[in-house]
Amino acid sequence: MERLHGVVPAAQMPRRMADLEPGEHLLLWGFRRWLSGLVDDAPAHWRIVEREFTDRFGGEHGRRSLVGLVRMIALMQSHAARSIVYHRPCCPCIGDDEAVILAFVAACQLGDWPGARLRAASLVDEAGVGDLLQAGARLAKLMGDRGAQLPLRAAPAAVAHQSTIH
């Protein structure tokens, strides 16, 4: 892969869960499963996510990573600029908003703050952008510290509202 001034050309975002790197898969699956626990009022989903994060990253580090993910979700809920579309945990598809979330955390991990800000602004209102950037940076660092590097991928910077149910 060629580099131009330290920038790696972005690969296309996969549209299927099976094509994600392990860190991306865990992040998106955890996001979906956590939200399913909220929507279905089923705390068992949260225990499953905690177990996966602690298995992957180690006890305390996994719990801190999960806190970062939950903080991001809470900020998206409280500052949503629009409805954020996501799929159920077992769905093999990746939606546009989910691709933006993956690209947001990857940009945070890579220190691409303009890219991260652009993606955050497509998910939350202006009042929530700074907090979402902080939460994304924290989660990205914790994941990176345990070898879960998220690749730079092309994803929509902003997503028009669409309804998708799978």
mmCIF file of C-alpha atoms in Angstrom, residues 28-103:
data_model
loop_
_atom_site.group_PDB
_atom_site.id
_atom_site.type_symbol
_atom_site.label_atom_id
_atom_site.label_comp_id
_atom_site.label_asym_id
_atom_site.label_seq_id
_atom_site.Cartn_x
_atom_site.Cartn_y
_atom_site.Cartn_z
ATOM 1 C CA LEU A 28 -20.177 -3.044 15.856
ATOM 2 C CA TRP A 29 -21.517 -6.270 17.361
ATOM 3 C CA GLY A 30 -21.148 -4.779 20.871
ATOM 4 C CA PHE A 31 -22.904 -1.588 19.778
ATOM 5 C CA ARG A 32 -25.809 -3.560 18.319
ATOM 6 C CA ARG A 33 -26.088 -6.004 21.206
ATOM 7 C CA TRP A 34 -25.971 -3.227 23.839
ATOM 8 C CA LEU A 35 -28.741 -1.344 22.079
ATOM 9 C CA SER A 36 -30.780 -4.547 21.833
ATOM 10 C CA GLY A 37 -30.543 -4.832 25.605
ATOM 11 C CA LEU A 38 -31.891 -1.292 25.934
ATOM 12 C CA VAL A 39 -34.679 -1.684 23.383
ATOM 13 C CA ASP A 40 -35.734 -5.165 24.519
ATOM 14 C CA ASP A 41 -35.258 -4.395 28.231
ATOM 15 C CA ALA A 42 -33.005 -7.443 28.352
ATOM 16 C CA PRO A 43 -29.932 -6.985 30.589
ATOM 17 C CA ALA A 44 -28.673 -10.418 29.488
ATOM 18 C CA HIS A 45 -27.467 -8.700 26.298
ATOM 19 C CA TRP A 46 -25.232 -6.440 28.388
ATOM 20 C CA ARG A 47 -23.666 -9.373 30.223
ATOM 21 C CA ILE A 48 -22.909 -11.017 26.884
ATOM 22 C CA VAL A 49 -21.182 -7.852 25.637
ATOM 23 C CA GLU A 50 -19.222 -7.502 28.870
ATOM 24 C CA ARG A 51 -18.064 -11.115 28.619
ATOM 25 C CA GLU A 52 -16.886 -10.616 25.019
ATOM 26 C CA PHE A 53 -15.022 -7.407 25.838
ATOM 27 C CA THR A 54 -13.332 -8.879 28.924
ATOM 28 C CA ASP A 55 -12.429 -12.066 27.030
ATOM 29 C CA ARG A 56 -10.921 -10.045 24.179
ATOM 30 C CA PHE A 57 -9.187 -7.278 26.157
ATOM 31 C CA GLY A 58 -8.713 -8.739 29.635
ATOM 32 C CA GLY A 59 -10.779 -8.133 32.764
ATOM 33 C CA GLU A 60 -10.322 -4.520 33.823
ATOM 34 C CA HIS A 61 -9.224 -3.274 30.415
ATOM 35 C CA GLY A 62 -12.249 -4.927 28.817
ATOM 36 C CA ARG A 63 -14.599 -3.315 31.319
ATOM 37 C CA ARG A 64 -13.037 0.115 30.713
ATOM 38 C CA SER A 65 -13.393 -0.400 26.959
ATOM 39 C CA LEU A 66 -17.023 -1.322 27.420
ATOM 40 C CA VAL A 67 -17.581 1.807 29.527
ATOM 41 C CA GLY A 68 -16.207 3.802 26.583
ATOM 42 C CA LEU A 69 -18.637 2.137 24.187
ATOM 43 C CA VAL A 70 -21.571 2.665 26.547
ATOM 44 C CA ARG A 71 -20.590 6.331 26.948
ATOM 45 C CA MET A 72 -20.614 6.750 23.165
ATOM 46 C CA ILE A 73 -24.052 5.133 22.966
ATOM 47 C CA ALA A 74 -25.408 7.353 25.757
ATOM 48 C CA LEU A 75 -24.106 10.467 23.994
ATOM 49 C CA MET A 76 -25.648 9.377 20.702
ATOM 50 C CA GLN A 77 -28.955 8.855 22.506
ATOM 51 C CA SER A 78 -28.936 12.183 24.312
ATOM 52 C CA HIS A 79 -27.575 14.298 21.447
ATOM 53 C CA ALA A 80 -28.912 12.533 18.358
ATOM 54 C CA ALA A 81 -29.374 14.966 15.516
ATOM 55 C CA ARG A 82 -31.651 12.412 13.844
ATOM 56 C CA SER A 83 -32.589 8.749 14.095
ATOM 57 C CA ILE A 84 -29.484 6.583 13.916
ATOM 58 C CA VAL A 85 -30.199 3.395 11.994
ATOM 59 C CA TYR A 86 -28.651 0.138 13.155
ATOM 60 C CA HIS A 87 -29.235 -3.564 12.598
ATOM 61 C CA ARG A 88 -30.026 -6.341 15.060
ATOM 62 C CA PRO A 89 -26.932 -8.185 16.392
ATOM 63 C CA CYS A 90 -27.351 -11.249 14.173
ATOM 64 C CA CYS A 91 -27.880 -9.329 10.916
ATOM 65 C CA PRO A 92 -25.008 -9.859 8.449
ATOM 66 C CA CYS A 93 -25.466 -6.404 6.843
ATOM 67 C CA ILE A 94 -23.701 -3.152 7.713
ATOM 68 C CA GLY A 95 -25.756 0.013 7.359
ATOM 69 C CA ASP A 96 -24.519 3.489 6.529
ATOM 70 C CA ASP A 97 -24.787 4.775 10.104
ATOM 71 C CA GLU A 98 -22.932 1.716 11.369
ATOM 72 C CA ALA A 99 -20.198 2.363 8.791
ATOM 73 C CA VAL A 100 -19.964 5.950 10.032
ATOM 74 C CA ILE A 101 -19.572 4.732 13.637
ATOM 75 C CA LEU A 102 -16.756 2.374 12.624
ATOM 76 C CA ALA A 103 -15.069 5.125 10.595
#
